[in-house]
Amino acid sequence: MSDENQLITERREKLAAIRQQGIAFPNDFKPKHHAAELLRQHGDQENETLEPLNVKVIVAGRLMLKRVMGKASFGTLQDASGQIQLFVTRDALGEEAYAAFKHWDLGDILGAEGTLFKTRNGELSVRVTTLRLLTKSLRPLPDKFHGMADQEQKYRQRYVDLITDGEARARFAARSKAISSIRQFMVEHHFMEVETPMLHPIPGGANAKPFVTHHNALDQQMFLRIAPELYLKRLIVGGFERVFEINRSFRNEGVSVRHNPEFTMMEFYAAYWNHHDLMDFTEEVLRHAARVATGSAAITYAGKPVALDQPFARLSVRDSLVVHAGLSESEAIDAAVLHAKLKSHGVEPPAHWTLAELQFGLFEAAVEDKLWDPTFIIDYPVEVSPLARASDTDPSITERFELFITGREYANGFSELNDAEDQAARFKAQVANKEAGDEEAMYYDADFIRALEYGMPPTGGCGIGIDRLIMLITDSPSIRDVILFPSLRKEG
């Protein structure tokens, strides 16, 4: 740290000297070219062809490498698109400007004008005729060979991570591509993008613990939204038949490799769709995002293939216990067997759990993490699906699915409950659970019930975890790797 402090002191002294000479941070330089564009256009040309063309370029970026060799020097300039080499000579710049360049530091932001040529090693370079210091960097960059070794520091100082790690820049570029492609895909399928409140008077749309705040002007308690669901369904009531929103939700829960308190999700709702329509469409959305972001839906994660390009499997909660937990069909519907299996996995099931809840509990304990290739789990019990429509053939289960890939949940959808009286009864049951101590149980939302009483058409709705999807298609082990500024404990 003392060495770093010494370097910072030296750089501040250099800045002080620059200030005395005039404007230290000029704002009149306009680059006209980017490194990647130049490499695309001229990277394959031989110097014998390129140099006579006298291709003039104006570039700007951060100085990442510098080799000073007497009257001629090389530098590597990095812009948003990539890197390009600068060839800097005393003869071209003049004595004073060349001497100044020799004292500039890695991390400084420069503007350069010159002509393109190829070095003897075949590297596309700019023969610099004009070079300016645009921003003086006061802090030294991490070691060029090792970068930022501390993973938490990469999260805390994402700006440095992005400067020094090309893979990090590529990962977030892929995120941007994926989200843009999803948005375009939704619009092409006649969904309207909308924005709904993030401050809710009543939290709803999911079983989760909300963040609580206070609105001073209204003098009332408010909650950061845990899901946009109930507002989006109000829009279906209002007559918009297909709506979607990509935005933040917040849950005051644990932090892990797959959970961040602030996260991005897409929820979409379509009138006259059921859960089968939703599964088909969700499969298309994920495949499309992977193809646009990575070039293929046949991807790998943690060194293992993931068959996004193949039809997704579909299993009921009960059948998944047979396929993945080693139960027979009769054992999968035997409460005593399920109870014993849960205890063997360290879960003490509450005495009031129904058969369906025991099945779901065992699914979470013994099956979920085994679902590597894309699998829709369907036929969820009513008890754990307070907003989903019950099955017409079996009222104990709902027309709901969750999508699992690499042992993680990526999407949750269902045929929406549009029976106002049934929804009111389920809300009341949730309130009873909350009064019994369940912090994640839902509140009673009287206005949402009122909206349903006006009539909501048969509707299907689904939420997709965008951050987890980006983890999957960029082969990232932690959700923090795909969120630019993840939630962290305050620096001590």
PDB file of N, CA, C and O in Angstrom, residues 90-113:
ATOM      1  N   ARG A  90       9.838  10.569 -31.782  1.00  0.00           N
ATOM      2  CA  ARG A  90      10.230  11.944 -31.497  1.00  0.00           C
ATOM      3  C   ARG A  90      10.163  12.786 -32.765  1.00  0.00           C
ATOM      4  O   ARG A  90       9.754  13.946 -32.741  1.00  0.00           O
ATOM      5  N   ASP A  91      10.540  12.188 -33.888  1.00  0.00           N
ATOM      6  CA  ASP A  91      10.562  12.951 -35.135  1.00  0.00           C
ATOM      7  C   ASP A  91       9.158  13.397 -35.531  1.00  0.00           C
ATOM      8  O   ASP A  91       8.980  14.518 -36.045  1.00  0.00           O
ATOM      9  N   ALA A  92       8.165  12.539 -35.312  1.00  0.00           N
ATOM     10  CA  ALA A  92       6.794  12.883 -35.719  1.00  0.00           C
ATOM     11  C   ALA A  92       6.139  13.860 -34.750  1.00  0.00           C
ATOM     12  O   ALA A  92       5.383  14.747 -35.161  1.00  0.00           O
ATOM     13  N   LEU A  93       6.414  13.705 -33.446  1.00  0.00           N
ATOM     14  CA  LEU A  93       5.737  14.530 -32.430  1.00  0.00           C
ATOM     15  C   LEU A  93       6.484  15.816 -32.108  1.00  0.00           C
ATOM     16  O   LEU A  93       5.884  16.812 -31.705  1.00  0.00           O
ATOM     17  N   GLY A  94       7.784  15.766 -32.237  1.00  0.00           N
ATOM     18  CA  GLY A  94       8.599  16.881 -31.761  1.00  0.00           C
ATOM     19  C   GLY A  94       9.161  16.567 -30.385  1.00  0.00           C
ATOM     20  O   GLY A  94       8.628  15.739 -29.630  1.00  0.00           O
ATOM     21  N   GLU A  95      10.246  17.223 -30.054  1.00  0.00           N
ATOM     22  CA  GLU A  95      10.990  16.943 -28.819  1.00  0.00           C
ATOM     23  C   GLU A  95      10.122  17.096 -27.572  1.00  0.00           C
ATOM     24  O   GLU A  95      10.088  16.234 -26.706  1.00  0.00           O
ATOM     25  N   GLU A  96       9.400  18.202 -27.475  1.00  0.00           N
ATOM     26  CA  GLU A  96       8.632  18.505 -26.256  1.00  0.00           C
ATOM     27  C   GLU A  96       7.482  17.518 -26.051  1.00  0.00           C
ATOM     28  O   GLU A  96       7.294  16.976 -24.958  1.00  0.00           O
ATOM     29  N   ALA A  97       6.707  17.262 -27.088  1.00  0.00           N
ATOM     30  CA  ALA A  97       5.562  16.359 -26.968  1.00  0.00           C
ATOM     31  C   ALA A  97       6.014  14.928 -26.695  1.00  0.00           C
ATOM     32  O   ALA A  97       5.380  14.204 -25.914  1.00  0.00           O
ATOM     33  N   TYR A  98       7.128  14.532 -27.331  1.00  0.00           N
ATOM     34  CA  TYR A  98       7.624  13.178 -27.114  1.00  0.00           C
ATOM     35  C   TYR A  98       8.137  13.011 -25.682  1.00  0.00           C
ATOM     36  O   TYR A  98       7.904  11.982 -25.037  1.00  0.00           O
ATOM     37  N   ALA A  99       8.797  14.020 -25.157  1.00  0.00           N
ATOM     38  CA  ALA A  99       9.286  13.982 -23.773  1.00  0.00           C
ATOM     39  C   ALA A  99       8.106  13.888 -22.802  1.00  0.00           C
ATOM     40  O   ALA A  99       8.157  13.171 -21.792  1.00  0.00           O
ATOM     41  N   ALA A 100       7.010  14.614 -23.121  1.00  0.00           N
ATOM     42  CA  ALA A 100       5.827  14.554 -22.262  1.00  0.00           C
ATOM     43  C   ALA A 100       5.248  13.138 -22.265  1.00  0.00           C
ATOM     44  O   ALA A 100       4.908  12.586 -21.214  1.00  0.00           O
ATOM     45  N   PHE A 101       5.139  12.529 -23.457  1.00  0.00           N
ATOM     46  CA  PHE A 101       4.597  11.179 -23.556  1.00  0.00           C
ATOM     47  C   PHE A 101       5.393  10.192 -22.700  1.00  0.00           C
ATOM     48  O   PHE A 101       4.812   9.312 -22.051  1.00  0.00           O
ATOM     49  N   LYS A 102       6.705  10.323 -22.679  1.00  0.00           N
ATOM     50  CA  LYS A 102       7.543   9.395 -21.924  1.00  0.00           C
ATOM     51  C   LYS A 102       7.234   9.440 -20.427  1.00  0.00           C
ATOM     52  O   LYS A 102       7.482   8.477 -19.708  1.00  0.00           O
ATOM     53  N   HIS A 103       6.664  10.562 -19.970  1.00  0.00           N
ATOM     54  CA  HIS A 103       6.349  10.697 -18.537  1.00  0.00           C
ATOM     55  C   HIS A 103       4.886  10.394 -18.211  1.00  0.00           C
ATOM     56  O   HIS A 103       4.482  10.436 -17.055  1.00  0.00           O
ATOM     57  N   TRP A 104       4.109  10.123 -19.250  1.00  0.00           N
ATOM     58  CA  TRP A 104       2.713   9.755 -18.978  1.00  0.00           C
ATOM     59  C   TRP A 104       2.667   8.334 -18.430  1.00  0.00           C
ATOM     60  O   TRP A 104       3.585   7.530 -18.628  1.00  0.00           O
ATOM     61  N   ASP A 105       1.576   8.017 -17.743  1.00  0.00           N
ATOM     62  CA  ASP A 105       1.485   6.751 -17.010  1.00  0.00           C
ATOM     63  C   ASP A 105       0.430   5.826 -17.603  1.00  0.00           C
ATOM     64  O   ASP A 105      -0.533   6.272 -18.255  1.00  0.00           O
ATOM     65  N   LEU A 106       0.588   4.528 -17.313  1.00  0.00           N
ATOM     66  CA  LEU A 106      -0.450   3.571 -17.668  1.00  0.00           C
ATOM     67  C   LEU A 106      -1.745   3.961 -16.953  1.00  0.00           C
ATOM     68  O   LEU A 106      -1.733   4.301 -15.764  1.00  0.00           O
ATOM     69  N   GLY A 107      -2.839   3.910 -17.667  1.00  0.00           N
ATOM     70  CA  GLY A 107      -4.123   4.339 -17.126  1.00  0.00           C
ATOM     71  C   GLY A 107      -4.523   5.720 -17.592  1.00  0.00           C
ATOM     72  O   GLY A 107      -5.704   6.070 -17.546  1.00  0.00           O
ATOM     73  N   ASP A 108      -3.549   6.530 -18.066  1.00  0.00           N
ATOM     74  CA  ASP A 108      -3.891   7.846 -18.615  1.00  0.00           C
ATOM     75  C   ASP A 108      -4.759   7.673 -19.862  1.00  0.00           C
ATOM     76  O   ASP A 108      -4.620   6.698 -20.607  1.00  0.00           O
ATOM     77  N   ILE A 109      -5.630   8.630 -20.088  1.00  0.00           N
ATOM     78  CA  ILE A 109      -6.502   8.588 -21.260  1.00  0.00           C
ATOM     79  C   ILE A 109      -5.959   9.572 -22.295  1.00  0.00           C
ATOM     80  O   ILE A 109      -5.759  10.754 -21.997  1.00  0.00           O
ATOM     81  N   LEU A 110      -5.699   9.035 -23.508  1.00  0.00           N
ATOM     82  CA  LEU A 110      -5.034   9.807 -24.550  1.00  0.00           C
ATOM     83  C   LEU A 110      -5.909   9.934 -25.779  1.00  0.00           C
ATOM     84  O   LEU A 110      -6.780   9.095 -26.037  1.00  0.00           O
ATOM     85  N   GLY A 111      -5.630  10.965 -26.561  1.00  0.00           N
ATOM     86  CA  GLY A 111      -6.203  11.104 -27.887  1.00  0.00           C
ATOM     87  C   GLY A 111      -5.079  11.108 -28.897  1.00  0.00           C
ATOM     88  O   GLY A 111      -4.056  11.780 -28.696  1.00  0.00           O
ATOM     89  N   ALA A 112      -5.234  10.357 -29.982  1.00  0.00           N
ATOM     90  CA  ALA A 112      -4.145  10.236 -30.955  1.00  0.00           C
ATOM     91  C   ALA A 112      -4.675  10.380 -32.370  1.00  0.00           C
ATOM     92  O   ALA A 112      -5.758   9.883 -32.700  1.00  0.00           O
ATOM     93  N   GLU A 113      -3.887  11.054 -33.209  1.00  0.00           N
ATOM     94  CA  GLU A 113      -4.160  11.127 -34.636  1.00  0.00           C
ATOM     95  C   GLU A 113      -2.959  10.573 -35.382  1.00  0.00           C
ATOM     96  O   GLU A 113      -1.819  10.708 -34.927  1.00  0.00           O
TER      97      GLU A 113
END
